[in-house]
Tab-separated table of C-alpha atoms in Angstrom:
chain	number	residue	atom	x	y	z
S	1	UNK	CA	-13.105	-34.674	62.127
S	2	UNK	CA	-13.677	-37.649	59.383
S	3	UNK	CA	-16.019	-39.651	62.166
S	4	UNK	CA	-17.970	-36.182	62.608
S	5	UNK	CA	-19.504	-36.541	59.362
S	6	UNK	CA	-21.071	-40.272	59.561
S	7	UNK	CA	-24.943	-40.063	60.176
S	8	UNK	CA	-26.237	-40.605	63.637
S	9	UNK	CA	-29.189	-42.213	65.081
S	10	UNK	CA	-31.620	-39.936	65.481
S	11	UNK	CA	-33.461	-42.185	68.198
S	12	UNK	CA	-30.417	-41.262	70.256
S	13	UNK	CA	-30.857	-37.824	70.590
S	14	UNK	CA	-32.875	-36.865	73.442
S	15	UNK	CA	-34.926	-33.492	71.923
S	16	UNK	CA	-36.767	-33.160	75.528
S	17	UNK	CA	-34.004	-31.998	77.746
S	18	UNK	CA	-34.626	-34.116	80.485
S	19	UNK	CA	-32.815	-37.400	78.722
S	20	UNK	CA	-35.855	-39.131	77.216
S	21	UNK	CA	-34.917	-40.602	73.990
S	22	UNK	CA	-36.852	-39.491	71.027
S	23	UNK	CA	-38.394	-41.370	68.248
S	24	UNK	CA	-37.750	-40.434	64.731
S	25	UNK	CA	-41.209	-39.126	64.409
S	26	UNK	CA	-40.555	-36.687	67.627
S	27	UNK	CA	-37.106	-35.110	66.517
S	28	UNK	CA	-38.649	-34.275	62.825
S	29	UNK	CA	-41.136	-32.401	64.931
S	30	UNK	CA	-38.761	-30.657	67.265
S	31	UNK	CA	-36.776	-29.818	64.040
S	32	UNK	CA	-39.931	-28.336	62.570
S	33	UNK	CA	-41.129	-26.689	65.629
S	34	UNK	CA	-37.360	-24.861	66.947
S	35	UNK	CA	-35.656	-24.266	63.477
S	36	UNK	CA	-38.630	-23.506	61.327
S	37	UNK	CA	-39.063	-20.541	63.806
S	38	UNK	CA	-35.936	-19.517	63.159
S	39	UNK	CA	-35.298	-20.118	59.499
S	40	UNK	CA	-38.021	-19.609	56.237
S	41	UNK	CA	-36.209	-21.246	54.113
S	42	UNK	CA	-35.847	-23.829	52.932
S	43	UNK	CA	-38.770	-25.465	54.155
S	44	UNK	CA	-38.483	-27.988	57.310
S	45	UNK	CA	-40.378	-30.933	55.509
S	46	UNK	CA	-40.020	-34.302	56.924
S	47	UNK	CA	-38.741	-35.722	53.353
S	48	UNK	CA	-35.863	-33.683	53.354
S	49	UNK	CA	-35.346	-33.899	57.300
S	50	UNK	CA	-35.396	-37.941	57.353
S	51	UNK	CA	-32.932	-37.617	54.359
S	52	UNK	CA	-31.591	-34.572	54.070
S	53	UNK	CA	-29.719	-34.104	50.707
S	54	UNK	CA	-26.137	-32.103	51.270
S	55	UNK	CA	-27.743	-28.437	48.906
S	56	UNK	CA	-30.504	-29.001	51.850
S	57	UNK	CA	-28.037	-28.869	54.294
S	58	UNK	CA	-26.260	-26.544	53.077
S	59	UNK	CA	-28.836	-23.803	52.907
S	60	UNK	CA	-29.972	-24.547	56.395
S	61	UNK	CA	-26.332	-23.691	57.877
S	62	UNK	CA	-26.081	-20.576	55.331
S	63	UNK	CA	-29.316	-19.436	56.234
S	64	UNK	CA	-28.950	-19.815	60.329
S	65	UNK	CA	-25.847	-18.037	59.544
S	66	UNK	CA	-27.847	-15.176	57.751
S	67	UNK	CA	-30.457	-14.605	60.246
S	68	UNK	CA	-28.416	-14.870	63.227
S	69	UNK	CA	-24.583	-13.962	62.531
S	70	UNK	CA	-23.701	-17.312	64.395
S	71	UNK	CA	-20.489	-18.817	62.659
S	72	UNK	CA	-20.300	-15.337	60.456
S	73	UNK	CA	-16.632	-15.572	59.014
S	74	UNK	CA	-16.174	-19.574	59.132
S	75	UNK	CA	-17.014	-20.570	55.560
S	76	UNK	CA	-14.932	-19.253	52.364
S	77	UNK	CA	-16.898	-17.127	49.647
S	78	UNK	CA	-16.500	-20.562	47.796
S	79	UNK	CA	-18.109	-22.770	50.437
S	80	UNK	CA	-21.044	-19.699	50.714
S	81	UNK	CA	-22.043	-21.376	46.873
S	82	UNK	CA	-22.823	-24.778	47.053
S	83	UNK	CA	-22.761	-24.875	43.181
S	84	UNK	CA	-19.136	-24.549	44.106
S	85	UNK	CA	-18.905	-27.690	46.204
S	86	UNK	CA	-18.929	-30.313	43.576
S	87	UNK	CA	-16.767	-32.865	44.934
S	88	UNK	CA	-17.386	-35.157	47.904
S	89	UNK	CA	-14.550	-33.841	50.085
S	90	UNK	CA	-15.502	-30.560	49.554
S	91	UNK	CA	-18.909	-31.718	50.546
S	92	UNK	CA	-17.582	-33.164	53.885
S	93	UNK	CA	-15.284	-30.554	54.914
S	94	UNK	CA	-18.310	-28.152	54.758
S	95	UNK	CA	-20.336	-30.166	56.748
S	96	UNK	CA	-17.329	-31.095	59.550
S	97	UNK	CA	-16.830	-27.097	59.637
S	98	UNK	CA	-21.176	-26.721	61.202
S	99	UNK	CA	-20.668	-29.702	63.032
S	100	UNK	CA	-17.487	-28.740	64.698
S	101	UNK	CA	-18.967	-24.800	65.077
S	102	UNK	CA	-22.061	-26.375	66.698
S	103	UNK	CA	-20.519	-28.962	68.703
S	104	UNK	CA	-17.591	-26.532	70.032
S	105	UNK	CA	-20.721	-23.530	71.346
C-alpha cells in the first residue's frame, strides 16, 4: 500500500467520464460541485483542495463516513481523532486505509 499514498497528478484524472483529461482548474471544480453536495464540512475551498493538509483530509473521509455509513467500521476509535494521529506513519496508514476502501468499491 506504501505507493498508494504518493500524490497523483491531478491532470490525469479524467472528472468527465468519457476519458477527457482534466485540468487542475476543472477537477477543483468537480470536487466542489460532487462532494460539497455531499459533505458541509469542512469547506471544499480550492486552497485546501490544491494542497490539502492531512486534518483536511481527514475530516473529509470522517465526514463522508458520517453522512453516508460508507466504510462505517474501518477506522479504530483512535484513527476517528486525528489529534490522535501524531506521527507520520500513523498519518499514512490512515490515508492507505480511504484509498484502499475507495479504490476496492
Amino acid at each position: 500500500f506504501q505507493a498508494l499514498a504518493r500524490p497523483r497528478d491531478l491532470r490525469a484524472t479524467s472528472y468527465t467520464g468519457l476519458g477527457a483529461m482534466a485540468t487542475e482548474d476543472e477537477a477543483i471544480a468537480g470536487t466542489q460541485e460532487t462532494l460539497g453536495k455531499l459533505i458541509s464540512k469542512p469547506k471544499m475551498t480550492e486552497k485546501y483542495l490544491k494542497k490539502p493538509p492531512f486534518r483536511f483530509l481527514h475530516d473529509i473521509v470522517m465526514e463522508v463516513t458520517r453522512s453516508t455509513s460508507f466504510a462505517q467500521g474501518l477506522y479504530s476509535t483512535e484513527e476517528c481523532d486525528a489529534a490522535q494521529l501524531s506521527d507520520k506513519a500513523a498519518k499514512v496508514e490512515f490515508l492507505n486505509k480511504a484509498i484502499a476502501v475507495t479504490s476496492f468499491s
